[in-house]
Amino acid sequence: MKINNQFTINAKKDDVWNFFMDAEKIAECVPGCKEIFMISPTKYDSVIDVKIQFMTITFKTRGELLKAIDKERIIVEMNGKSIGFGLFQNKLTVNLLEIENNETLVDYEMDIHLTGKLASLGKVLMKGTITKTSEEFAENVQRLFQYS
C-alpha cells in the first residue's frame, strides 16, 4: 500500500532538515510514540500505540536511516511487530523543497506492507488509520515550528 502526501512548514529548509535528522525530536511528534531508544546515529527502536477504530495496538519498532541526501531527501525503513496482530514494514521517502525563504514543502511517500491480522483488517481501514496518523504528525511538526 502506498500513501503519498505533503505539507508545508513555516521554517527554513536547513531547520526542517535538522529536525528530520533527529529521531528523538521526530518521536515527540509521532502520535502514540511512548518510547524511543537510540541504538546508533542511524538506528533506533521505539514503542508506538496505534489506535485503529475501537482498539489500540502496541508496536515494537526498529527504524533505520537508509539514505540521506543533504537537505534534499531521506529514506527510512521501519519494521514493527505487535503480539497477535502481525507485522508491518514501511519504507518512507521524504523530499524537502524550499518554497520561499522561510517555507519548506515536505513531500513524502510511504510504501507499507502488512501481514497477519493487520492485513486482514482491510486495506481501507488501515489506509485510513495510517493517513490520519500521518496528518496528525504533520500538524504536530507544524505546531512545533510555529512555537520555536
XYZ file of N, CA, C and O in Angstrom:
592
model
N 0.855 -1.160 0.000
C 0.000 0.000 0.000
C 0.902 1.223 0.000
O 1.834 1.312 0.792
N 0.631 2.148 -0.903
C 1.410 3.380 -0.983
C 0.542 4.560 -0.582
O -0.623 4.641 -0.953
N 1.154 5.452 0.190
C 0.487 6.682 0.599
C 1.426 7.829 0.281
O 2.593 7.814 0.685
N 0.915 8.794 -0.468
C 1.672 9.993 -0.818
C 0.954 11.193 -0.251
O -0.277 11.272 -0.311
N 1.725 12.141 0.273
C 1.124 13.367 0.775
C 2.208 14.409 0.914
O 3.389 14.121 0.707
N 1.805 15.606 1.273
C 2.751 16.684 1.502
C 2.149 17.694 2.457
O 0.923 17.757 2.619
N 3.037 18.437 3.096
C 2.608 19.529 3.960
C 3.700 20.587 3.980
O 4.841 20.327 3.611
N 3.321 21.782 4.398
C 4.247 22.913 4.424
C 4.570 23.265 5.865
O 3.700 23.242 6.733
N 5.839 23.592 6.095
C 6.292 24.029 7.407
C 6.827 25.450 7.263
O 7.603 25.731 6.336
N 6.420 26.317 8.149
C 6.915 27.688 8.146
C 8.274 27.735 8.833
O 8.403 28.129 9.988
N 9.286 27.299 8.101
C 10.653 27.277 8.617
C 11.609 27.130 7.441
O 11.229 26.669 6.363
N 12.858 27.503 7.693
C 13.892 27.347 6.672
C 14.168 25.872 6.440
O 14.080 25.055 7.348
N 14.535 25.565 5.213
C 14.804 24.180 4.828
C 15.890 23.555 5.707
O 15.789 22.388 6.102
N 16.926 24.315 6.046
C 18.001 23.799 6.910
C 17.449 23.347 8.261
O 17.842 22.311 8.789
N 16.533 24.140 8.833
C 15.964 23.803 10.132
C 15.072 22.560 10.038
O 15.078 21.715 10.939
N 14.316 22.449 8.952
C 13.461 21.276 8.745
C 14.337 20.039 8.559
O 14.061 18.979 9.124
N 15.417 20.168 7.803
C 16.352 19.064 7.610
C 16.904 18.585 8.953
O 16.927 17.386 9.235
N 17.352 19.525 9.764
C 17.907 19.166 11.075
C 16.878 18.441 11.941
O 17.220 17.501 12.653
N 15.631 18.863 11.848
C 14.560 18.190 12.582
C 14.430 16.738 12.116
O 14.403 15.809 12.927
N 14.356 16.519 10.810
C 14.166 15.169 10.284
C 15.377 14.268 10.496
O 15.263 13.049 10.439
N 16.526 14.843 10.791
C 17.714 14.038 11.064
C 17.842 13.701 12.552
O 18.786 13.025 12.949
N 16.894 14.127 13.362
C 16.923 13.884 14.811
C 15.733 12.999 15.197
O 14.625 13.488 15.411
N 15.978 11.693 15.296
C 14.896 10.737 15.569
C 14.171 11.037 16.880
O 12.963 10.838 16.983
N 14.893 11.514 17.881
C 14.254 11.809 19.166
C 13.279 12.979 19.055
O 12.216 12.962 19.665
N 13.613 13.993 18.253
C 12.684 15.116 18.039
C 11.468 14.653 17.237
O 10.346 15.055 17.513
N 11.717 13.830 16.237
C 10.608 13.313 15.427
C 9.651 12.516 16.314
O 8.438 12.656 16.203
N 10.197 11.706 17.209
C 9.375 10.865 18.083
C 8.395 11.699 18.903
O 7.275 11.260 19.166
N 8.795 12.906 19.282
C 7.903 13.784 20.046
C 6.655 14.171 19.252
O 5.634 14.517 19.830
N 6.739 14.098 17.930
C 5.622 14.496 17.071
C 4.804 13.313 16.553
O 3.748 13.508 15.952
N 5.288 12.094 16.767
C 4.588 10.901 16.281
C 3.446 10.560 17.251
O 3.703 10.275 18.426
N 2.204 10.584 16.778
C 1.092 10.219 17.662
C 1.272 8.812 18.224
O 1.577 7.879 17.491
N 1.151 8.687 19.536
C 1.226 7.379 20.181
C 2.619 6.894 20.505
O 2.764 5.822 21.096
N 3.655 7.648 20.144
C 5.022 7.199 20.443
C 5.263 7.324 21.941
O 5.192 8.410 22.506
N 5.524 6.183 22.568
C 5.711 6.152 24.016
C 7.172 6.195 24.410
O 7.518 6.759 25.446
N 8.032 5.568 23.608
C 9.455 5.497 23.934
C 10.273 5.427 22.658
O 9.810 4.914 21.645
N 11.496 5.950 22.756
C 12.452 5.783 21.666
C 13.814 5.505 22.291
O 14.161 6.092 23.320
N 14.540 4.572 21.691
C 15.861 4.176 22.171
C 16.829 4.264 21.001
O 16.681 3.522 20.025
N 17.786 5.165 21.089
C 18.770 5.308 20.025
C 19.790 4.168 20.145
O 20.370 3.950 21.198
N 19.969 3.432 19.058
C 20.934 2.337 19.003
C 22.246 2.858 18.414
O 23.327 2.486 18.858
N 22.124 3.715 17.410
C 23.266 4.348 16.754
C 22.738 5.651 16.149
O 21.529 5.909 16.220
N 23.589 6.453 15.542
C 23.073 7.685 14.921
C 22.053 7.437 13.800
O 21.286 8.331 13.459
N 22.027 6.219 13.248
C 21.099 5.932 12.154
C 20.062 4.847 12.470
O 19.253 4.511 11.609
N 20.070 4.304 13.680
C 19.125 3.242 14.056
C 18.492 3.544 15.394
O 19.146 4.051 16.306
N 17.220 3.168 15.493
C 16.506 3.363 16.757
C 15.427 2.309 16.902
O 14.934 1.743 15.925
N 15.072 2.041 18.148
C 13.906 1.218 18.475
C 12.882 2.137 19.121
O 13.245 3.119 19.783
N 11.619 1.818 18.955
C 10.567 2.620 19.588
C 9.373 1.747 19.941
O 9.248 0.621 19.459
N 8.536 2.291 20.797
C 7.271 1.662 21.165
C 6.184 2.670 20.816
O 6.216 3.813 21.289
N 5.239 2.233 19.996
C 4.197 3.128 19.498
C 2.833 2.479 19.673
O 2.639 1.324 19.290
N 1.890 3.231 20.238
C 0.489 2.799 20.310
C -0.257 3.375 19.118
O -0.204 4.586 18.871
N -0.934 2.513 18.371
C -1.705 2.934 17.205
C -3.173 2.632 17.454
O -3.527 1.491 17.771
N -4.017 3.663 17.328
C -5.459 3.477 17.506
C -6.088 3.139 16.164
O -5.985 3.895 15.214
N -6.713 1.970 16.137
C -7.414 1.503 14.941
C -8.860 1.291 15.332
O -9.178 0.323 16.026
N -9.696 2.219 14.933
C -11.118 2.244 15.288
C -11.344 2.004 16.770
O -11.117 2.887 17.569
N -11.760 0.828 17.151
C -12.183 0.567 18.523
C -11.090 -0.043 19.394
O -11.343 -0.430 20.526
N -9.857 -0.150 18.893
C -8.793 -0.769 19.685
C -7.477 -0.013 19.526
O -7.293 0.746 18.581
N -6.584 -0.242 20.471
C -5.227 0.304 20.411
C -4.255 -0.864 20.344
O -4.333 -1.798 21.140
N -3.338 -0.801 19.378
C -2.345 -1.847 19.191
C -0.969 -1.258 19.490
O -0.630 -0.189 18.985
N -0.198 -1.959 20.307
C 1.153 -1.512 20.646
C 2.159 -2.220 19.744
O 2.148 -3.444 19.632
N 3.015 -1.416 19.119
C 4.040 -1.942 18.223
C 5.422 -1.697 18.804
O 5.695 -0.617 19.332
N 6.275 -2.692 18.685
C 7.696 -2.513 18.929
C 8.320 -2.383 17.550
O 8.108 -3.236 16.690
N 9.036 -1.292 17.340
C 9.537 -0.996 16.005
C 11.050 -0.805 15.997
O 11.659 -0.491 17.008
N 11.614 -0.972 14.832
C 13.014 -0.635 14.588
C 13.041 0.220 13.335
O 12.494 -0.151 12.295
N 13.662 1.378 13.447
C 13.816 2.277 12.313
C 15.279 2.431 11.954
O 16.151 2.365 12.826
N 15.533 2.623 10.668
C 16.904 2.821 10.217
C 16.927 3.809 9.060
O 16.170 3.689 8.099
N 17.798 4.789 9.187
C 18.030 5.741 8.111
C 18.863 5.034 7.048
O 20.010 4.646 7.303
N 18.274 4.832 5.872
C 18.965 4.116 4.804
C 19.793 5.040 3.926
O 20.855 4.664 3.434
N 19.252 6.256 3.708
C 19.927 7.175 2.798
C 19.579 8.601 3.188
O 18.429 8.896 3.532
N 20.569 9.482 3.098
C 20.343 10.902 3.345
C 21.108 11.698 2.292
O 22.326 11.593 2.190
N 20.368 12.437 1.493
C 20.968 13.367 0.540
C 20.808 14.738 1.169
O 19.675 15.230 1.312
N 21.926 15.323 1.564
C 21.961 16.520 2.398
C 20.908 17.563 2.012
O 20.912 18.084 0.904
N 20.019 17.818 2.938
C 18.978 18.847 2.859
C 18.005 18.659 1.697
O 17.273 19.570 1.339
N 17.984 17.440 1.116
C 17.093 17.172 -0.015
C 16.155 15.996 0.239
O 14.952 16.115 0.070
N 16.713 14.853 0.628
C 15.924 13.621 0.711
C 16.452 12.704 1.799
O 17.646 12.593 2.000
N 15.511 12.037 2.478
C 15.881 10.961 3.394
C 15.018 9.746 3.067
O 13.873 9.879 2.628
N 15.605 8.596 3.289
C 14.875 7.337 3.127
C 15.074 6.551 4.410
O 16.203 6.315 4.840
N 13.961 6.195 5.031
C 13.964 5.477 6.302
C 13.153 4.199 6.129
O 12.109 4.202 5.477
N 13.634 3.129 6.725
C 12.855 1.893 6.754
C 12.489 1.594 8.195
O 13.332 1.700 9.087
N 11.224 1.264 8.402
C 10.759 0.923 9.745
C 10.059 -0.431 9.680
O 9.236 -0.669 8.795
N 10.414 -1.282 10.626
C 9.771 -2.588 10.767
C 9.152 -2.648 12.150
O 9.775 -2.204 13.122
N 7.948 -3.184 12.239
C 7.291 -3.267 13.530
C 6.513 -4.553 13.687
O 6.098 -5.174 12.708
N 6.349 -4.930 14.951
C 5.549 -6.117 15.234
C 4.708 -5.856 16.470
O 5.063 -5.078 17.356
N 3.579 -6.529 16.487
C 2.681 -6.463 17.625
C 2.223 -7.884 17.919
O 1.813 -8.609 17.013
N 2.297 -8.249 19.162
C 1.903 -9.607 19.542
C 0.445 -9.841 19.154
O -0.451 -9.100 19.543
N 0.232 -10.845 18.356
C -1.117 -11.237 17.977
C -1.719 -10.493 16.797
O -2.789 -10.847 16.325
N -1.059 -9.439 16.312
C -1.657 -8.670 15.217
C -0.852 -8.692 13.935
O -1.356 -8.298 12.903
N 0.390 -9.105 13.988
C 1.166 -9.198 12.766
C 2.299 -8.198 12.707
O 2.684 -7.584 13.703
N 2.818 -8.058 11.504
C 3.997 -7.249 11.248
C 3.695 -6.175 10.218
O 2.773 -6.304 9.416
N 4.525 -5.121 10.247
C 4.462 -4.145 9.168
C 5.874 -3.750 8.777
O 6.809 -3.849 9.564
N 6.007 -3.333 7.548
C 7.252 -2.770 7.052
C 6.876 -1.503 6.306
O 5.917 -1.497 5.516
N 7.601 -0.425 6.560
C 7.315 0.848 5.925
C 8.622 1.449 5.423
O 9.555 1.625 6.191
N 8.667 1.721 4.137
C 9.794 2.456 3.572
C 9.284 3.861 3.308
O 8.362 4.069 2.519
N 9.871 4.825 4.013
C 9.441 6.214 3.951
C 10.485 7.031 3.214
O 11.667 7.009 3.563
N 10.032 7.748 2.188
C 10.900 8.660 1.449
C 10.364 10.070 1.657
O 9.185 10.324 1.405
N 11.223 10.955 2.144
C 10.847 12.347 2.401
C 11.717 13.242 1.532
O 12.948 13.135 1.554
N 11.063 14.113 0.762
C 11.762 15.109 -0.052
C 11.444 16.491 0.488
O 10.277 16.783 0.780
N 12.468 17.331 0.609
C 12.287 18.694 1.093
C 12.519 19.677 -0.046
O 13.479 19.551 -0.802
N 11.623 20.646 -0.151
C 11.729 21.658 -1.194
C 11.468 23.019 -0.572
O 10.415 23.228 0.048
N 12.434 23.915 -0.723
C 12.246 25.263 -0.197
C 11.316 26.017 -1.132
O 11.588 26.144 -2.326
N 10.192 26.472 -0.593
C 9.215 27.207 -1.393
C 9.611 28.683 -1.409
O 9.689 29.311 -2.447
N 9.831 29.205 -0.229
C 10.292 30.576 -0.042
C 11.358 30.529 1.040
O 11.670 29.465 1.572
N 11.884 31.672 1.412
C 12.967 31.733 2.379
C 12.617 31.077 3.708
O 13.449 30.446 4.322
N 11.395 31.200 4.147
C 11.004 30.633 5.442
C 9.865 29.627 5.315
O 9.068 29.464 6.234
N 9.794 28.943 4.190
C 8.744 27.943 3.992
C 9.335 26.731 3.290
O 10.032 26.865 2.290
N 9.037 25.558 3.843
C 9.561 24.317 3.270
C 8.421 23.342 3.020
O 7.593 23.111 3.899
N 8.404 22.783 1.820
C 7.435 21.752 1.468
C 8.039 20.393 1.812
O 9.163 20.084 1.410
N 7.275 19.601 2.579
C 7.671 18.237 2.914
C 6.785 17.315 2.076
O 5.571 17.264 2.273
N 7.390 16.638 1.119
C 6.678 15.723 0.238
C 7.130 14.319 0.613
O 8.329 14.048 0.666
N 6.173 13.425 0.920
C 6.579 12.103 1.372
C 5.757 11.005 0.734
O 4.634 11.208 0.284
N 6.383 9.828 0.704
C 5.723 8.613 0.221
C 6.026 7.500 1.208
O 7.171 7.327 1.626
N 4.988 6.777 1.596
C 5.144 5.597 2.435
C 4.760 4.378 1.603
O 3.708 4.382 0.966
N 5.614 3.386 1.620
C 5.332 2.109 0.961
C 5.228 1.084 2.078
O 6.232 0.661 2.654
N 3.990 0.690 2.401
C 3.706 -0.098 3.593
C 3.249 -1.506 3.213
O 2.399 -1.674 2.335
N 3.821 -2.480 3.919
C 3.415 -3.878 3.751
C 2.962 -4.408 5.108
O 3.657 -4.228 6.111
N 1.794 -5.049 5.129
C 1.208 -5.573 6.362
C 1.034 -7.085 6.257
O 0.744 -7.609 5.178
N 1.180 -7.773 7.408
C 0.916 -9.210 7.455
C 0.039 -9.514 8.661
O -0.151 -8.675 9.539
N -0.481 -10.726 8.702
C -1.280 -11.167 9.845
C -2.616 -10.444 9.934
O -3.209 -10.066 8.935
N -3.085 -10.265 11.164
C -4.384 -9.620 11.394
C -4.412 -8.190 10.882
O -5.459 -7.686 10.503
N -3.249 -7.525 10.871
C -3.196 -6.166 10.334
C -3.666 -6.154 8.885
O -4.467 -5.311 8.492
N -3.169 -7.101 8.108
C -3.560 -7.189 6.699
C -5.032 -7.558 6.571
O -5.742 -7.062 5.693
N -5.514 -8.416 7.472
C -6.907 -8.860 7.376
C -7.899 -7.773 7.816
O -9.085 -7.886 7.528
N -7.425 -6.744 8.524
C -8.326 -5.652 8.907
C -8.823 -4.892 7.685
O -9.799 -4.169 7.760
N -8.121 -5.049 6.598
C -8.580 -4.435 5.365
C -7.775 -3.210 5.001
O -7.409 -2.405 5.847
N -7.511 -3.111 3.719
C -6.708 -2.013 3.195
C -7.350 -0.662 3.477
O -6.670 0.285 3.852
N -8.654 -0.559 3.320
C -9.336 0.718 3.508
C -9.215 1.181 4.954
O -8.871 2.334 5.232
N -9.472 0.275 5.905
C -9.385 0.631 7.324
C -7.952 1.019 7.695
O -7.721 2.031 8.356
N -6.979 0.224 7.283
C -5.586 0.502 7.626
C -5.100 1.774 6.942
O -4.411 2.582 7.555
N -5.464 1.975 5.685
C -5.035 3.182 4.975
C -5.614 4.414 5.653
O -4.930 5.428 5.807
N -6.855 4.345 6.086
C -7.468 5.464 6.793
C -6.755 5.779 8.092
O -6.501 6.944 8.416
N -6.400 4.746 8.842
C -5.683 4.931 10.109
C -4.307 5.530 9.865
O -3.892 6.468 10.554
N -3.597 5.013 8.880
C -2.249 5.497 8.581
C -2.305 6.941 8.084
O -1.493 7.779 8.495
N -3.267 7.242 7.230
C -3.406 8.603 6.719
C -3.720 9.576 7.850
O -3.118 10.650 7.942
N -4.629 9.198 8.736
C -4.978 10.058 9.872
C -3.769 10.294 10.772
O -3.501 11.420 11.197
N -3.020 9.250 11.053
C -1.843 9.373 11.905
C -0.787 10.268 11.252
O -0.164 11.101 11.917
N -0.576 10.123 9.942
C 0.421 10.959 9.264
C -0.019 12.425 9.223
O 0.807 13.328 9.335
N -1.321 12.670 9.122
C -1.822 14.043 9.173
C -1.626 14.649 10.565
O -1.263 15.823 10.698
N -1.840 13.860 11.606
C -1.593 14.332 12.975
C -0.114 14.633 13.173
O 0.247 15.631 13.810
N 0.758 13.790 12.625
C 2.190 14.034 12.698
C 2.521 15.375 12.046
O 3.246 16.200 12.622
N 1.982 15.611 10.843
C 2.243 16.870 10.129
C 1.791 18.068 10.962
O 2.515 19.071 11.071
N 0.609 17.979 11.559
C 0.111 19.070 12.412
C 1.033 19.295 13.607
O 1.314 20.439 13.972
N 1.524 18.224 14.218
C 2.432 18.342 15.361
C 3.740 19.010 14.962
O 4.278 19.841 15.699
N 4.265 18.651 13.792
C 5.509 19.252 13.312
C 5.284 20.738 13.019
O 6.093 21.580 13.417
N 4.192 21.055 12.341
C 3.891 22.457 12.050
C 3.773 23.274 13.337
O 4.289 24.378 13.434
N 3.111 22.706 14.325
C 2.943 23.380 15.608
C 4.297 23.568 16.301
O 4.569 24.635 16.867
N 5.139 22.563 16.257
C 6.461 22.640 16.855
C 7.255 23.818 16.273
O 7.859 24.596 17.011
N 7.242 23.962 14.956
C 7.970 25.049 14.319
C 7.291 26.410 14.547
O 7.966 27.423 14.580
N 5.997 26.387 14.700
C 5.262 27.634 14.927
C 5.678 28.277 16.244
O 5.764 29.490 16.353
N 5.946 27.454 17.252
C 6.262 27.982 18.584
C 7.739 27.919 18.921
O 8.122 28.083 20.066
N 8.587 27.667 17.930
C 10.033 27.623 18.222
C 10.726 28.865 17.720
O 10.213 29.685 17.063
